Amino acid sequence: MVPPVITHRPRGFHTVKNHPLSGITFPQWARLLLEHGDGIEVHRYWPRLAFLSAMSLFNSAGSLADSLLFGRAIARQELNPEPVFILGHPRTGTTHLFNLMSTDDRFAVATTFAV
């Protein structure tokens, strides 16, 4: 049996994957930096700042393309006045309920790739 590999990460190591702000667009990112940038230790967090800056530019380009391609269709779409939201603790059957409801034609659901 092979012993598990233990990786030591030095203090100050900061990951950039799965960051909650990785979906931000550039105007919002610039405003956030202007309002709260003085509280950021740039020398310590520069990899995260660089990653988020690059992602914000990429997201802005995608947002512009999305608006040009689908903006009118989205604006014309009527919304149900009584939407259904599925909320619950993990492992309580929320995904199963979602899957069951998605087979009913009375409900519209978003796929993983549509979100």
GROMACS .gro file of C-alpha atoms in nm:
model
  115
    1MET     CA    1   0.000   0.000   0.000
    2VAL     CA    2   0.138   0.337  -0.102
    3PRO     CA    3   0.133   0.602   0.171
    4PRO     CA    4  -0.064   0.918   0.087
    5VAL     CA    5   0.130   1.211  -0.049
    6ILE     CA    6   0.107   1.510   0.181
    7THR     CA    7   0.166   1.840   0.009
    8HIS     CA    8   0.283   2.128   0.224
    9ARG     CA    9   0.170   2.467   0.106
   10PRO     CA   10   0.362   2.753   0.260
   11ARG     CA   11   0.180   3.031   0.437
   12GLY     CA   12   0.067   3.285   0.182
   13PHE     CA   13  -0.013   3.029  -0.090
   14HIS     CA   14  -0.337   3.130  -0.253
   15THR     CA   15  -0.526   2.928  -0.507
   16VAL     CA   16  -0.710   3.093  -0.793
   17LYS     CA   17  -0.930   2.806  -0.909
   18ASN     CA   18  -1.300   2.809  -0.825
   19HIS     CA   19  -1.284   3.164  -0.697
   20PRO     CA   20  -1.628   3.315  -0.623
   21LEU     CA   21  -1.542   3.628  -0.825
   22SER     CA   22  -1.422   3.440  -1.134
   23GLY     CA   23  -1.749   3.526  -1.312
   24ILE     CA   24  -1.722   3.903  -1.263
   25THR     CA   25  -1.710   4.137  -1.563
   26PHE     CA   26  -1.450   4.411  -1.600
   27PRO     CA   27  -1.666   4.715  -1.509
   28GLN     CA   28  -1.774   4.550  -1.183
   29TRP     CA   29  -1.417   4.434  -1.111
   30ALA     CA   30  -1.278   4.785  -1.171
   31ARG     CA   31  -1.544   4.937  -0.944
   32LEU     CA   32  -1.469   4.680  -0.673
   33LEU     CA   33  -1.097   4.757  -0.692
   34LEU     CA   34  -1.157   5.133  -0.682
   35GLU     CA   35  -1.384   5.105  -0.379
   36HIS     CA   36  -1.188   4.844  -0.181
   37GLY     CA   37  -0.846   4.818  -0.347
   38ASP     CA   38  -0.663   5.003  -0.071
   39GLY     CA   39  -0.729   4.712   0.164
   40ILE     CA   40  -0.564   4.452  -0.062
   41GLU     CA   41  -0.204   4.343  -0.002
   42VAL     CA   42  -0.101   4.337  -0.370
   43HIS     CA   43   0.242   4.178  -0.308
   44ARG     CA   44   0.069   3.886  -0.139
   45TYR     CA   45  -0.236   3.840  -0.358
   46TRP     CA   46  -0.102   3.932  -0.703
   47PRO     CA   47  -0.169   3.585  -0.857
   48ARG     CA   48  -0.533   3.608  -0.757
   49LEU     CA   49  -0.560   3.970  -0.875
   50ALA     CA   50  -0.400   3.885  -1.210
   51PHE     CA   51  -0.628   3.584  -1.257
   52LEU     CA   52  -0.943   3.779  -1.171
   53SER     CA   53  -0.840   4.069  -1.395
   54ALA     CA   54  -0.788   3.834  -1.690
   55MET     CA   55  -1.114   3.652  -1.617
   56SER     CA   56  -1.304   3.981  -1.594
   57LEU     CA   57  -1.185   4.079  -1.943
   58PHE     CA   58  -1.275   3.735  -2.079
   59ASN     CA   59  -1.617   3.748  -1.910
   60SER     CA   60  -1.682   4.097  -2.047
   61ALA     CA   61  -1.615   3.977  -2.402
   62GLY     CA   62  -1.846   3.681  -2.346
   63SER     CA   63  -2.115   3.904  -2.197
   64LEU     CA   64  -2.100   4.137  -2.496
   65ALA     CA   65  -2.125   3.847  -2.740
   66ASP     CA   66  -2.414   3.700  -2.539
   67SER     CA   67  -2.600   4.032  -2.545
   68LEU     CA   68  -2.550   4.074  -2.920
   69LEU     CA   69  -2.656   3.719  -3.004
   70PHE     CA   70  -2.938   3.662  -2.756
   71GLY     CA   71  -3.030   4.000  -2.605
   72ARG     CA   72  -3.350   4.057  -2.802
   73ALA     CA   73  -3.477   3.703  -2.752
   74ILE     CA   74  -3.416   3.725  -2.378
   75ALA     CA   75  -3.593   4.062  -2.356
   76ARG     CA   76  -3.899   3.919  -2.538
   77GLN     CA   77  -3.924   3.613  -2.314
   78GLU     CA   78  -4.223   3.617  -2.081
   79LEU     CA   79  -4.152   3.514  -1.723
   80ASN     CA   80  -4.381   3.305  -1.509
   81PRO     CA   81  -4.524   3.523  -1.231
   82GLU     CA   82  -4.498   3.229  -0.988
   83PRO     CA   83  -4.152   3.072  -1.029
   84VAL     CA   84  -4.056   2.756  -0.840
   85PHE     CA   85  -3.724   2.748  -0.655
   86ILE     CA   86  -3.588   2.425  -0.509
   87LEU     CA   87  -3.396   2.487  -0.187
   88GLY     CA   88  -3.266   2.231   0.058
   89HIS     CA   89  -2.977   2.092   0.253
   90PRO     CA   90  -2.728   1.867   0.073
   91ARG     CA   91  -2.826   1.502   0.036
   92THR     CA   92  -3.197   1.565   0.098
   93GLY     CA   93  -3.327   1.485  -0.250
   94THR     CA   94  -3.324   1.829  -0.412
   95THR     CA   95  -3.150   1.701  -0.726
   96HIS     CA   96  -3.397   1.415  -0.753
   97LEU     CA   97  -3.687   1.659  -0.718
   98PHE     CA   98  -3.528   1.880  -0.985
   99ASN     CA   99  -3.492   1.582  -1.219
  100LEU     CA  100  -3.854   1.479  -1.162
  101MET     CA  101  -3.986   1.830  -1.220
  102SER     CA  102  -3.775   1.871  -1.534
  103THR     CA  103  -3.975   1.593  -1.701
  104ASP     CA  104  -4.298   1.790  -1.650
  105ASP     CA  105  -4.384   2.016  -1.946
  106ARG     CA  106  -4.534   2.277  -1.713
  107PHE     CA  107  -4.185   2.368  -1.591
  108ALA     CA  108  -3.888   2.514  -1.775
  109VAL     CA  109  -3.545   2.419  -1.645
  110ALA     CA  110  -3.191   2.526  -1.717
  111THR     CA  111  -2.934   2.263  -1.806
  112THR     CA  112  -2.580   2.271  -1.674
  113PHE     CA  113  -2.455   2.406  -2.006
  114ALA     CA  114  -2.727   2.671  -2.034
  115VAL     CA  115  -2.634   2.841  -1.708
   0.00000   0.00000   0.00000
